[in-house]
Tab-separated table of C-alpha atoms (C1' of nucleotides) in Angstrom:
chain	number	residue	atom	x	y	z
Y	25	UNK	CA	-41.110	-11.052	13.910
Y	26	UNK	CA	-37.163	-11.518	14.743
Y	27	UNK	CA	-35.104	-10.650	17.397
Y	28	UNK	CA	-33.371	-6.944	16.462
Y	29	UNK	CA	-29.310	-6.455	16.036
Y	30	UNK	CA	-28.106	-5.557	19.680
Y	31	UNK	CA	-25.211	-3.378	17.775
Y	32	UNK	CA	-24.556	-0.688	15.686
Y	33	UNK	CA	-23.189	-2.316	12.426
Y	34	UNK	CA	-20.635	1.147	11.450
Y	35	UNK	CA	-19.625	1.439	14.540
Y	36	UNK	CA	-18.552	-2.239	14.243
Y	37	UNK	CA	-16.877	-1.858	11.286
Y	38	UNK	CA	-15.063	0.997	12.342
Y	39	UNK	CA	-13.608	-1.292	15.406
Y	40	UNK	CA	-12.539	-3.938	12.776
Y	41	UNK	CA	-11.162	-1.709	10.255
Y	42	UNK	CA	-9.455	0.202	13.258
Y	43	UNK	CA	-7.514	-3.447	14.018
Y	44	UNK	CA	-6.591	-4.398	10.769
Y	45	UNK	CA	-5.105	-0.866	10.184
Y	46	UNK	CA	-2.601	-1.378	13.572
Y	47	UNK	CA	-2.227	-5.307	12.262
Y	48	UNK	CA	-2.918	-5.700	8.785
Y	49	UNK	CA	-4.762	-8.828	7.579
Y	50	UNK	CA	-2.855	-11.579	8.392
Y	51	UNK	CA	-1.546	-10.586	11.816
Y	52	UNK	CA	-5.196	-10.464	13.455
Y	53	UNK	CA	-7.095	-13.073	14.530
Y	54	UNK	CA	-10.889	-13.534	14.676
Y	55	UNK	CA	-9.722	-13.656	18.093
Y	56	UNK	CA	-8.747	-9.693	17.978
Y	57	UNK	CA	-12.310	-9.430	16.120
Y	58	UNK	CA	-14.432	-10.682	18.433
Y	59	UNK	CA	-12.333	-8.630	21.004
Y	60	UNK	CA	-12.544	-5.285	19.359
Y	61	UNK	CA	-16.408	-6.182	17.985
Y	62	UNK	CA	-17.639	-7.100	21.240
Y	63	UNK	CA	-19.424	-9.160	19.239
Y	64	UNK	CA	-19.443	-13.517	19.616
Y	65	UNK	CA	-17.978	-15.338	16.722
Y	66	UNK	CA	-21.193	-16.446	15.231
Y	67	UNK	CA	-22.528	-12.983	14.990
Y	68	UNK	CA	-19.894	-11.567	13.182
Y	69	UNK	CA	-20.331	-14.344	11.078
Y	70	UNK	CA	-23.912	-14.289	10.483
Y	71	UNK	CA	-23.976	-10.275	9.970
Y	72	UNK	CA	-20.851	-10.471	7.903
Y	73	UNK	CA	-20.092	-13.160	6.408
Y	74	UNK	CA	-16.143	-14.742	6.981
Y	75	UNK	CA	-12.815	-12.747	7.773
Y	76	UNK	CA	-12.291	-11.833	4.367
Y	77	UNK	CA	-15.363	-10.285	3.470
Y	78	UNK	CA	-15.407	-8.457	6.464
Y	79	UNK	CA	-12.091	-7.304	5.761
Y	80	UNK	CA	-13.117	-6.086	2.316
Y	81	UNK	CA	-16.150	-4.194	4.259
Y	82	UNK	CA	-13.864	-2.907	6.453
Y	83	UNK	CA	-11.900	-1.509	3.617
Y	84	UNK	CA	-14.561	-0.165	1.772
Y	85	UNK	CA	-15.368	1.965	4.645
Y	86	UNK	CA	-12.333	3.412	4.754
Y	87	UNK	CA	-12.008	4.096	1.336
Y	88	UNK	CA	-15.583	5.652	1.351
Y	89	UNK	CA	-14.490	7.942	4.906
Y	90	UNK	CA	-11.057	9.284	3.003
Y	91	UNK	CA	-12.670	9.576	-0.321
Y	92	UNK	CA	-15.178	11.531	1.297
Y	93	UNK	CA	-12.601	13.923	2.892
Y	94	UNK	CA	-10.271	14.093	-0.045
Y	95	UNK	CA	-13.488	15.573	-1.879
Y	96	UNK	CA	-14.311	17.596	0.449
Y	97	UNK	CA	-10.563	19.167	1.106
Y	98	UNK	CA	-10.035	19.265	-2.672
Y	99	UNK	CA	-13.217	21.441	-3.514
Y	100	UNK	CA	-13.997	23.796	0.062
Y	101	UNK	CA	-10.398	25.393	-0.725
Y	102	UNK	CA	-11.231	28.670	-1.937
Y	103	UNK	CA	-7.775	27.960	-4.180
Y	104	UNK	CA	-7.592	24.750	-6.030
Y	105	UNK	CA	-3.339	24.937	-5.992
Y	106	UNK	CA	-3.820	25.752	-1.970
Y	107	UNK	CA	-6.009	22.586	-1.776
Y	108	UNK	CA	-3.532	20.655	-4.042
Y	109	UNK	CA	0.056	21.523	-1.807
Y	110	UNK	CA	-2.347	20.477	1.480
Y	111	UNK	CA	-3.403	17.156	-0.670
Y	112	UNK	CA	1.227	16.059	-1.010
Y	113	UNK	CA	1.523	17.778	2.501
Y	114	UNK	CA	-0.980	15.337	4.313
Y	115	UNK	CA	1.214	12.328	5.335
Y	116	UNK	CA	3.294	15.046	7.396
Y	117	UNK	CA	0.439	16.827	9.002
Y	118	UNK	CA	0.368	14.484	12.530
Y	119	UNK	CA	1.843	15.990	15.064
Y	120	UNK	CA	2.415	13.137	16.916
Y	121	UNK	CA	3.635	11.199	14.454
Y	122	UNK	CA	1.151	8.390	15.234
Y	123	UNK	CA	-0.651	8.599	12.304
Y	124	UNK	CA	1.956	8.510	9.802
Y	125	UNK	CA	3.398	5.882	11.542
Y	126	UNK	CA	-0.151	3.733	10.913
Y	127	UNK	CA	-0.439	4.594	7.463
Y	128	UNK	CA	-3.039	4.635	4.796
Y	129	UNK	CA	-4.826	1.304	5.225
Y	130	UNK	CA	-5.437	0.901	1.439
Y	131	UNK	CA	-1.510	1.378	0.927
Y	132	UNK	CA	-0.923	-1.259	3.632
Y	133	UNK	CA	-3.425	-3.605	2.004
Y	134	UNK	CA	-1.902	-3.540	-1.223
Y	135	UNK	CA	1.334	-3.998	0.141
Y	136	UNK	CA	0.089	-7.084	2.016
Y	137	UNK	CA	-2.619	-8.956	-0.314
Y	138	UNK	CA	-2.075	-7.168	-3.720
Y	139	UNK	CA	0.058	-9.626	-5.285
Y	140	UNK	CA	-2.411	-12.788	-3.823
Y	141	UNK	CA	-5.532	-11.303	-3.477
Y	142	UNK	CA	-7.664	-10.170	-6.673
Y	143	UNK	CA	-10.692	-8.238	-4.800
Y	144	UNK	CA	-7.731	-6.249	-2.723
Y	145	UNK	CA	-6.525	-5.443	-5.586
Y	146	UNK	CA	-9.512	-4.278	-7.390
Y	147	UNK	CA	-10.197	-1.915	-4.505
Y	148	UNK	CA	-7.156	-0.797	-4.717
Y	149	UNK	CA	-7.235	-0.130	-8.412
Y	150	UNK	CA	-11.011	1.732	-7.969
Y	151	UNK	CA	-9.308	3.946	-5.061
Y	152	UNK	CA	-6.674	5.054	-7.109
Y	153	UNK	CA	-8.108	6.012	-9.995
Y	154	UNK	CA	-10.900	7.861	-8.435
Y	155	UNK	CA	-8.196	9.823	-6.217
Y	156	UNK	CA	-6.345	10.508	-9.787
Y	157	UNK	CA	-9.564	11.952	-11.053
Y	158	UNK	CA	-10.293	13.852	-8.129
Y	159	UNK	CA	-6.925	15.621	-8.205
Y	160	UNK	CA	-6.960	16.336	-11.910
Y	161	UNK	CA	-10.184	17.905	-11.288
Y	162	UNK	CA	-8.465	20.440	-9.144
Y	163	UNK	CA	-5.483	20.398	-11.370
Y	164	UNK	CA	-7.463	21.667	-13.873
Y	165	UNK	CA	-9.455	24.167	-11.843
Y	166	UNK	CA	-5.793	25.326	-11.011
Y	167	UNK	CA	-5.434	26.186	-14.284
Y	168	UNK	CA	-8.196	28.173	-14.388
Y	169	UNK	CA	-7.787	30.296	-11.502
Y	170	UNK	CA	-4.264	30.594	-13.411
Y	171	UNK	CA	-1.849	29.349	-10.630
Y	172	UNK	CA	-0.825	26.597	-12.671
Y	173	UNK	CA	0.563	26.549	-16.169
Y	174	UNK	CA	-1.747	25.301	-18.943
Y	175	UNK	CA	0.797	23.163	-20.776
Y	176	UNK	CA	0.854	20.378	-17.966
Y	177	UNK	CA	-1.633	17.185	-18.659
Y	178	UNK	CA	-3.885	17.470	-15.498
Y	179	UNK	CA	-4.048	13.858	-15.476
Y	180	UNK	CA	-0.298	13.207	-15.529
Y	181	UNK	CA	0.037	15.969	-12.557
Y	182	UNK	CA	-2.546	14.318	-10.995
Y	183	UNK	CA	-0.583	10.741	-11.372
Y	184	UNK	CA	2.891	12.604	-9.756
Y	185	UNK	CA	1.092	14.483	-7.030
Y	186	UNK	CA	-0.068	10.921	-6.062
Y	187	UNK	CA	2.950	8.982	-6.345
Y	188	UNK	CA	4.777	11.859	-4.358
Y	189	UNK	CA	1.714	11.566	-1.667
Y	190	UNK	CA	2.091	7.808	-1.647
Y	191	UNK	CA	5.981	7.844	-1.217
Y	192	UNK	CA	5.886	10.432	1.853
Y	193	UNK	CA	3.387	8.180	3.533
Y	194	UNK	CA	5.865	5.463	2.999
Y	195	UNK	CA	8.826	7.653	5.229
Y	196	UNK	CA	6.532	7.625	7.199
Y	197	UNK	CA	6.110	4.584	7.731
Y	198	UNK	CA	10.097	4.390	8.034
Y	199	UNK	CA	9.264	6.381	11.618
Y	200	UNK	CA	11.207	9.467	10.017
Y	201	UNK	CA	10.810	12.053	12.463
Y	202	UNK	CA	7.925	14.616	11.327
Y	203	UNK	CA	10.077	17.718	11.072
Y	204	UNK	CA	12.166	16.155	8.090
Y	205	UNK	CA	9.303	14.462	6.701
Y	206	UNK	CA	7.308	18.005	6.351
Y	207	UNK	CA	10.111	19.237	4.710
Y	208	UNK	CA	10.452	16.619	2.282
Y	209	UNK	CA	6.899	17.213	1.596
Y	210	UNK	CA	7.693	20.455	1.426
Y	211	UNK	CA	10.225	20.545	-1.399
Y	212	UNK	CA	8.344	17.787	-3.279
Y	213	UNK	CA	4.961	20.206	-3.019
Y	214	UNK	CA	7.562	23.481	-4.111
Y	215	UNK	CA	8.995	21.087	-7.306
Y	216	UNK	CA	5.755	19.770	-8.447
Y	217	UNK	CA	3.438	22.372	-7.750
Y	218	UNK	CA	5.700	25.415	-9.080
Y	219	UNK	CA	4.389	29.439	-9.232
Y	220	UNK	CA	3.759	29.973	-5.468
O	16	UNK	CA	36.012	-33.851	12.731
O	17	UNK	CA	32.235	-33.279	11.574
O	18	UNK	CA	29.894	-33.829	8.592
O	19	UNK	CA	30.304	-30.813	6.733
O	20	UNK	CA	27.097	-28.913	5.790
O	21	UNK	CA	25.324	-30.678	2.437
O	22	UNK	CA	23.700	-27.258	1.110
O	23	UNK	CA	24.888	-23.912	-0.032
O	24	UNK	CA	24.080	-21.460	2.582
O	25	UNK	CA	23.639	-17.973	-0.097
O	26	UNK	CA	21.706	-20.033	-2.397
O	27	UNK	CA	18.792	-21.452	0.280
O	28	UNK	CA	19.128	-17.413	1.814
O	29	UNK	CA	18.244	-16.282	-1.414
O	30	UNK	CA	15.824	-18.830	-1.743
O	31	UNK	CA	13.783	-17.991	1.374
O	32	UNK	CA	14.316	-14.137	0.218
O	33	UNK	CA	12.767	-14.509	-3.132
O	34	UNK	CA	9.526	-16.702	-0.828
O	35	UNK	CA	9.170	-14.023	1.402
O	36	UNK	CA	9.498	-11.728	-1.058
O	37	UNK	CA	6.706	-13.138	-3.302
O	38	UNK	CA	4.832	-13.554	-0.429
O	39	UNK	CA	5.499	-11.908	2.731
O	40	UNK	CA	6.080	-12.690	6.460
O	41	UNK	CA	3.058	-13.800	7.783
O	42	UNK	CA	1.383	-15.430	4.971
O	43	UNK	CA	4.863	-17.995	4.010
O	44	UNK	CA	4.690	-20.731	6.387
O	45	UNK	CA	7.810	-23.381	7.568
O	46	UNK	CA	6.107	-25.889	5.225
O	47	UNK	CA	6.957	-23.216	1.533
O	48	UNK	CA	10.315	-22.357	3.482
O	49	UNK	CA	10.841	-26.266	3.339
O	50	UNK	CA	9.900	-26.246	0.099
O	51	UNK	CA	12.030	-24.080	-1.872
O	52	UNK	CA	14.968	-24.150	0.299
O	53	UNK	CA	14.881	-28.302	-0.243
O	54	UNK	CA	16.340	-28.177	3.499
O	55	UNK	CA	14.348	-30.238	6.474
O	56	UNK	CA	12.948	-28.193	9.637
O	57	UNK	CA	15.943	-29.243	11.411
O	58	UNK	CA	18.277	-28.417	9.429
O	59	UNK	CA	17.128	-25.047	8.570
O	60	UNK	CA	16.709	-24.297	12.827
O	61	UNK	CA	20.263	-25.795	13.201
O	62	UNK	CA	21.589	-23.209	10.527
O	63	UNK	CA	19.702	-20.361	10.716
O	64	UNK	CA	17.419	-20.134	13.768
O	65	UNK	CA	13.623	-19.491	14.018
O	66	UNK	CA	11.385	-17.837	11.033
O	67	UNK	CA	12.124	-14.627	12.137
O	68	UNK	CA	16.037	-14.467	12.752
O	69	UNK	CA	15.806	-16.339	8.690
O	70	UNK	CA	13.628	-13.636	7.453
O	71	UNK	CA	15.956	-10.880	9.057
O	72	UNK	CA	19.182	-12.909	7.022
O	73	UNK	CA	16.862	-12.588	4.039
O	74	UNK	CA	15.922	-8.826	4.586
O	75	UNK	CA	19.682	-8.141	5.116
O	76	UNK	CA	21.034	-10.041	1.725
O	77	UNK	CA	18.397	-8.199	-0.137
O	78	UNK	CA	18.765	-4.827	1.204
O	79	UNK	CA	23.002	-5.374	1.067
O	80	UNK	CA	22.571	-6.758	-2.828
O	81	UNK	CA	20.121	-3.839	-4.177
O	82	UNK	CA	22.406	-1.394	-1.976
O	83	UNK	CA	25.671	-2.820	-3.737
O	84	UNK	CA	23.713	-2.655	-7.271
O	85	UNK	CA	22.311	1.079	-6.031
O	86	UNK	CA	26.211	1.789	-5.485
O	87	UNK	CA	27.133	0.585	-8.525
O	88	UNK	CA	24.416	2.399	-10.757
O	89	UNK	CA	25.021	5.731	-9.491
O	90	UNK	CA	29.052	5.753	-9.541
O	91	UNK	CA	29.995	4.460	-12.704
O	92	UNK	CA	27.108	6.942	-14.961
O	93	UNK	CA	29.837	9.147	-16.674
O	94	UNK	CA	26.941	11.906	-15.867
O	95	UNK	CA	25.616	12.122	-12.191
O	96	UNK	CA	22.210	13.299	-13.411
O	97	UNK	CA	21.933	10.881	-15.521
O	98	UNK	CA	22.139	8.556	-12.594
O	99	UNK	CA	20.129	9.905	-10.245
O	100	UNK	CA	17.200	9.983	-13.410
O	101	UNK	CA	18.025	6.421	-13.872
O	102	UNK	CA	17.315	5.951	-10.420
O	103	UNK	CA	13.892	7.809	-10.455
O	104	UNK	CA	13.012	5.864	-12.984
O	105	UNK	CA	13.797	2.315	-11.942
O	106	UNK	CA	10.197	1.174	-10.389
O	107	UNK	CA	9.329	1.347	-14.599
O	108	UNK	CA	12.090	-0.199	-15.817
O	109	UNK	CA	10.324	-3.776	-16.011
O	110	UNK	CA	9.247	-4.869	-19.172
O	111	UNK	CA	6.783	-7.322	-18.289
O	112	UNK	CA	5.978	-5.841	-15.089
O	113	UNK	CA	6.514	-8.109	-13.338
O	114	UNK	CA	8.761	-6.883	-10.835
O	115	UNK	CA	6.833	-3.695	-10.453
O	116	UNK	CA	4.081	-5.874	-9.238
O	117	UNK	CA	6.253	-7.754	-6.561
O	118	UNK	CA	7.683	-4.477	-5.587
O	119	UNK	CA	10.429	-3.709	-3.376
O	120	UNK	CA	11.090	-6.542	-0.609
O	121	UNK	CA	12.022	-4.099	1.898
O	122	UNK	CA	9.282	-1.985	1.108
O	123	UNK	CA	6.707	-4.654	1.613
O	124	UNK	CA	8.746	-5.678	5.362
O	125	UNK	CA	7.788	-2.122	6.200
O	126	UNK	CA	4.455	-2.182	5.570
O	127	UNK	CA	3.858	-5.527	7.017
O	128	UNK	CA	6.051	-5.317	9.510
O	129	UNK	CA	7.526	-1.611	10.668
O	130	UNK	CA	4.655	-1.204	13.334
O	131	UNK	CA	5.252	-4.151	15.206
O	132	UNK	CA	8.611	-5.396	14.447
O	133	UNK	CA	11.584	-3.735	16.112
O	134	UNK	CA	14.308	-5.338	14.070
O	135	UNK	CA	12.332	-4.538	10.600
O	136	UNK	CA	11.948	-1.100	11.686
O	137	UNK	CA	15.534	-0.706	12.548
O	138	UNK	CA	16.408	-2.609	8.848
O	139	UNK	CA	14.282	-0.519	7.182
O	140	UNK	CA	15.626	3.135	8.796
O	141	UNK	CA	19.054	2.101	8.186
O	142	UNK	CA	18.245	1.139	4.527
O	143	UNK	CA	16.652	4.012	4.062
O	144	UNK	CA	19.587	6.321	5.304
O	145	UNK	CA	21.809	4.628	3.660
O	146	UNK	CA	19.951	5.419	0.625
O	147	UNK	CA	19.475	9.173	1.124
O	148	UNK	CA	23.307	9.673	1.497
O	149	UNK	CA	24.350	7.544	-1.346
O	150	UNK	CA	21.662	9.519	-3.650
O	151	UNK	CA	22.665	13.152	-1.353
O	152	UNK	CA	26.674	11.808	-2.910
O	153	UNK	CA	25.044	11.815	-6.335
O	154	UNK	CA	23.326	14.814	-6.192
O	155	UNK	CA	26.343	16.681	-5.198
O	156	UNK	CA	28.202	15.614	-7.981
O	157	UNK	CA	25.701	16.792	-10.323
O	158	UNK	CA	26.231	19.761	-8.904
O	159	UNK	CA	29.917	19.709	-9.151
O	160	UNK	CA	29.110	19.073	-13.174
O	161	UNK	CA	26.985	21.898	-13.378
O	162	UNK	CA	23.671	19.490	-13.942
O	163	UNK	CA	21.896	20.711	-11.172
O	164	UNK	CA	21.337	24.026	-9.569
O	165	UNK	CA	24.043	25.119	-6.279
O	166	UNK	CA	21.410	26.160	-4.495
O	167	UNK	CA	19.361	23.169	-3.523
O	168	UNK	CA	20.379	20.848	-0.432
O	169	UNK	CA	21.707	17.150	-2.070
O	170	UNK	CA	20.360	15.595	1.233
O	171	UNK	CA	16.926	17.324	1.389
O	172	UNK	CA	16.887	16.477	-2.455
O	173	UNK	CA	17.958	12.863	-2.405
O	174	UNK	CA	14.757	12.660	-0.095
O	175	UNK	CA	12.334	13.699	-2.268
O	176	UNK	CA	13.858	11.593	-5.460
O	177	UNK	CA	13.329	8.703	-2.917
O	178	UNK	CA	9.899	9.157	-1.803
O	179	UNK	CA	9.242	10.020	-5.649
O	180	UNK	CA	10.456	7.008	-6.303
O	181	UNK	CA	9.036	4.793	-3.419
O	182	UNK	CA	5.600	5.978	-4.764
O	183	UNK	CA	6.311	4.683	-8.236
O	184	UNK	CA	6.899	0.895	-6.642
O	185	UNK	CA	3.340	1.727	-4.982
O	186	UNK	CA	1.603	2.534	-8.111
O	187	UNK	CA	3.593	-0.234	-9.692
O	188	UNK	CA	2.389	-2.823	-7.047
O	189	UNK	CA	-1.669	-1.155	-8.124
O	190	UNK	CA	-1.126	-3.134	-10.865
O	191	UNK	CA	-0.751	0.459	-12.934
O	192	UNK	CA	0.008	-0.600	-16.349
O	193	UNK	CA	3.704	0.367	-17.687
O	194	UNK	CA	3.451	2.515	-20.054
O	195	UNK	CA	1.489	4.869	-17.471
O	196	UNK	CA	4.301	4.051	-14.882
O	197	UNK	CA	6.785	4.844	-17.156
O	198	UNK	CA	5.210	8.231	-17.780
O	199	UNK	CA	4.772	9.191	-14.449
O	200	UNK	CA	8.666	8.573	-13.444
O	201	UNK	CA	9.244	10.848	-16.697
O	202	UNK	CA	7.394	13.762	-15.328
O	203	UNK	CA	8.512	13.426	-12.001
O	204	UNK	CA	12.533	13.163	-13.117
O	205	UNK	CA	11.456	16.134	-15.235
O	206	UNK	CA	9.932	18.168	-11.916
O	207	UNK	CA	12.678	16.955	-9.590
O	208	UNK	CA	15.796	16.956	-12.077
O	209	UNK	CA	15.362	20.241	-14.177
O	210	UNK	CA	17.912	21.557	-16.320
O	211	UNK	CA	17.875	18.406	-18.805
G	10	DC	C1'	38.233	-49.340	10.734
G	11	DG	C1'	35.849	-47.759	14.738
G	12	DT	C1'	34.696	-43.794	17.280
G	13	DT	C1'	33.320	-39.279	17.494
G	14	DT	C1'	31.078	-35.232	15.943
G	15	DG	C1'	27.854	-32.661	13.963
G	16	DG	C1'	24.352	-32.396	9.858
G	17	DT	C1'	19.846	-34.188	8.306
G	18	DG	C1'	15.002	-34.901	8.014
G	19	DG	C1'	10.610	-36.108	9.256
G	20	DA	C1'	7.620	-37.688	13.015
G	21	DC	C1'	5.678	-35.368	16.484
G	22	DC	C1'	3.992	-31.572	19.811
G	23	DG	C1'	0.975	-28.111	21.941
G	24	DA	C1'	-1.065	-23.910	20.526
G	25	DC	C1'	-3.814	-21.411	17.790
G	26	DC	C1'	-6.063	-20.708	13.463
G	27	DG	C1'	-10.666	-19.749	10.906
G	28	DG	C1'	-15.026	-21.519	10.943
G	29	DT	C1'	-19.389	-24.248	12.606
G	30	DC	C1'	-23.198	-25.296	15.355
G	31	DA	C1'	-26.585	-26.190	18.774
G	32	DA	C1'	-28.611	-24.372	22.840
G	33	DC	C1'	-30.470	-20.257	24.433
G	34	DA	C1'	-32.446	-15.342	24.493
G	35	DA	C1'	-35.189	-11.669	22.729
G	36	DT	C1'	-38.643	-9.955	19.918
G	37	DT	C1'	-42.978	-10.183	16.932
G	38	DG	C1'	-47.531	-11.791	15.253
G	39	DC	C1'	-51.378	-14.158	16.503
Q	3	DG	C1'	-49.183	-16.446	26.415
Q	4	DC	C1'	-47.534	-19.223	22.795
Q	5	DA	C1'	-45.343	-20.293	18.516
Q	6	DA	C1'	-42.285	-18.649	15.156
Q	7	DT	C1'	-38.257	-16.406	13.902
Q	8	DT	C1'	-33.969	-14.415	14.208
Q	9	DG	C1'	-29.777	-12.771	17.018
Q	10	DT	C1'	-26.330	-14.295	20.321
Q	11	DT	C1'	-22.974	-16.986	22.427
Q	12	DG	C1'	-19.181	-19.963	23.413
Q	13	DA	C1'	-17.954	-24.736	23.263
Q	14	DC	C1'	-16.152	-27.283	19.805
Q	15	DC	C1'	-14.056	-28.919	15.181
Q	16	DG	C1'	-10.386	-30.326	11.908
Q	17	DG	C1'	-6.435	-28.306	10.075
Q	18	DT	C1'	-2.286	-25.904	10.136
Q	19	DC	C1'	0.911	-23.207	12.501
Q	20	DG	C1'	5.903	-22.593	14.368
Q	21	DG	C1'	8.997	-25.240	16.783
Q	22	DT	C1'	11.325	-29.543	18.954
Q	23	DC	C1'	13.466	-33.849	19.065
Q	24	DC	C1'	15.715	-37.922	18.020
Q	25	DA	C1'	17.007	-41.819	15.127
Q	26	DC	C1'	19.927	-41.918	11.394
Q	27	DC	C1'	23.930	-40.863	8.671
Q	28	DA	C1'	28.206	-38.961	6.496
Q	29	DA	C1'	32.613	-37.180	7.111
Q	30	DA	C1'	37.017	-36.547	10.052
Q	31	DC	C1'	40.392	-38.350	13.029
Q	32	DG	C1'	43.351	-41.582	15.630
DNA sequence: CGTTTGGTGGACCGACCGGTCAACAATTGC
DNA sequence: GCAATTGTTGACCGGTCGGTCCACCAAACG
């Protein structure tokens, strides 16, 4: 009875999110949107509703994608401790350095909008405690396959696996060249993740 | 010969520091810089050029004040270690939280910023060297006081102590509430600074 | 005290912002 | 094929952006 969607709705999102990881929030303009979209104004509007709620879309899906790996990478390791030193290595494992150099779009957003933005923050919030959980999942199956000691809180190793993870995204970020940056990872993996 | 200038210049640089600070580049327009600098337009083009070159003055006082306080805090512990703990632990040390949430100024440039901005980059890798060796000096005078093992590099250690600690100011700015924050830096001092 | 010099501040500018809307196109049900 | 409905588009809107400019003014000097 209607006139059918002429695009594929992910694949738009993807575009968007895609910009406001290179540009953050602020820095792009409905102008970029529309360019990256290929979409008019008033059909982004109408199928999304205004910049900020396609923003939070936009974030959603990539918290959804990296959640999705982060699962997956955390439980197809045949070794939960093996899984664990790839989980702190991962802001150094770009050859090209591009990558690190972009970021983690959730880290970005709550450096740009956490502060001034409640839903941002929310997100952000959500995202980090279901990465904690995920971890101390495998922190605990670490345990049990004995490569960790038992005495450690899973939940607190969980915490400083993250905050290490989070900080080596953040040299990153710095443009430190990749070779020191793995081996900063390196060390921080050796210290935290002991018995290897 | 001339009207002499009617303000102090420090106190409207610290001004605009704590606006960009509270909240960022991008979303602070000339109208707030107006505002809590109590300057005209004019008169804050005639003294300290556009937005940006003003935001780079601000970036610079706050990176040279924390890096004089930084200075300060790890040469005049009687104990190295306990120092370079101290300094671990700093993104907790913030009763209310408050600062946590606002984070670290130069931090936040970055992550606005890094990708696009030349001059923030440059800031923010010079900071961040600076850093490293002033921590690498405090590491190797743990070392000298028998705090901390001979065999680990100061420099490649100082690097993971920072990320460590940049990832605390992340959680922190998550909203994380302190008494987890605080608990976190304790275990990751603990991992990263044995032998206490 | 008058002239000169530079500081001050707000009116003003063009550009661009996010957002709206009406005219038009494509599809469906009858 | 025609009416109804929804998607699409870009011209257009008021507001705000960063930045400029100039009339005004306070201090310094002869």
């Amino acid at each position: 009875m209607a006139r059918p969607r002429q695009f594929d709705e992910e694949q738009v999102i993807r575009a968007v999110r895609d910009q406001f990881w290179d540009a953050g929030y602020a820095a792009t303009s409905l102008e970029d949107l529309v360019r990256v979209s290929g979409l008019g104004k008033g059909s982004l509007y109408g199928a999304f509703g205004d910049k900020h709620r396609l923003f939070l879309k936009a974030l959603r899906e990539y918290t959804d994608t990296s959640g999705g790996y982060l699962r997956e990478m955390l439980t197809s390791a045949p070794r939960a401790l093996d899984a664990l030193r790839a989980f702190v290595m991962a802001p150094a494992n770009d050859p090209g350095g591009a990558a690190a150099r972009r970021g983690c779009l959730m880290a970005n957003s709550t450096y740009e909008l956490a502060t001034s933005d409640p839903d941002v923050l929310a997100e952000a919030r959500r995202t980090y405690e279901a990465t904690t959980a995920l971890v101390a999942e495998s922190v605990g199956r670490a345990q049990d396959e004995g490569d960790l000691p038992r005495d450690v809180d899973p939940v607190e190793t969980a915490r400083a696996l993250l905050a290490a993870q989070q900080g080596l995204v953040f040299m990153g970020r710095t443009g430190l060249d990749i070779d020191t940056l793995t081996a900063t990872a390196r060390t921080l993996a050796a210290k935290l993740l002991p018995d290897g």
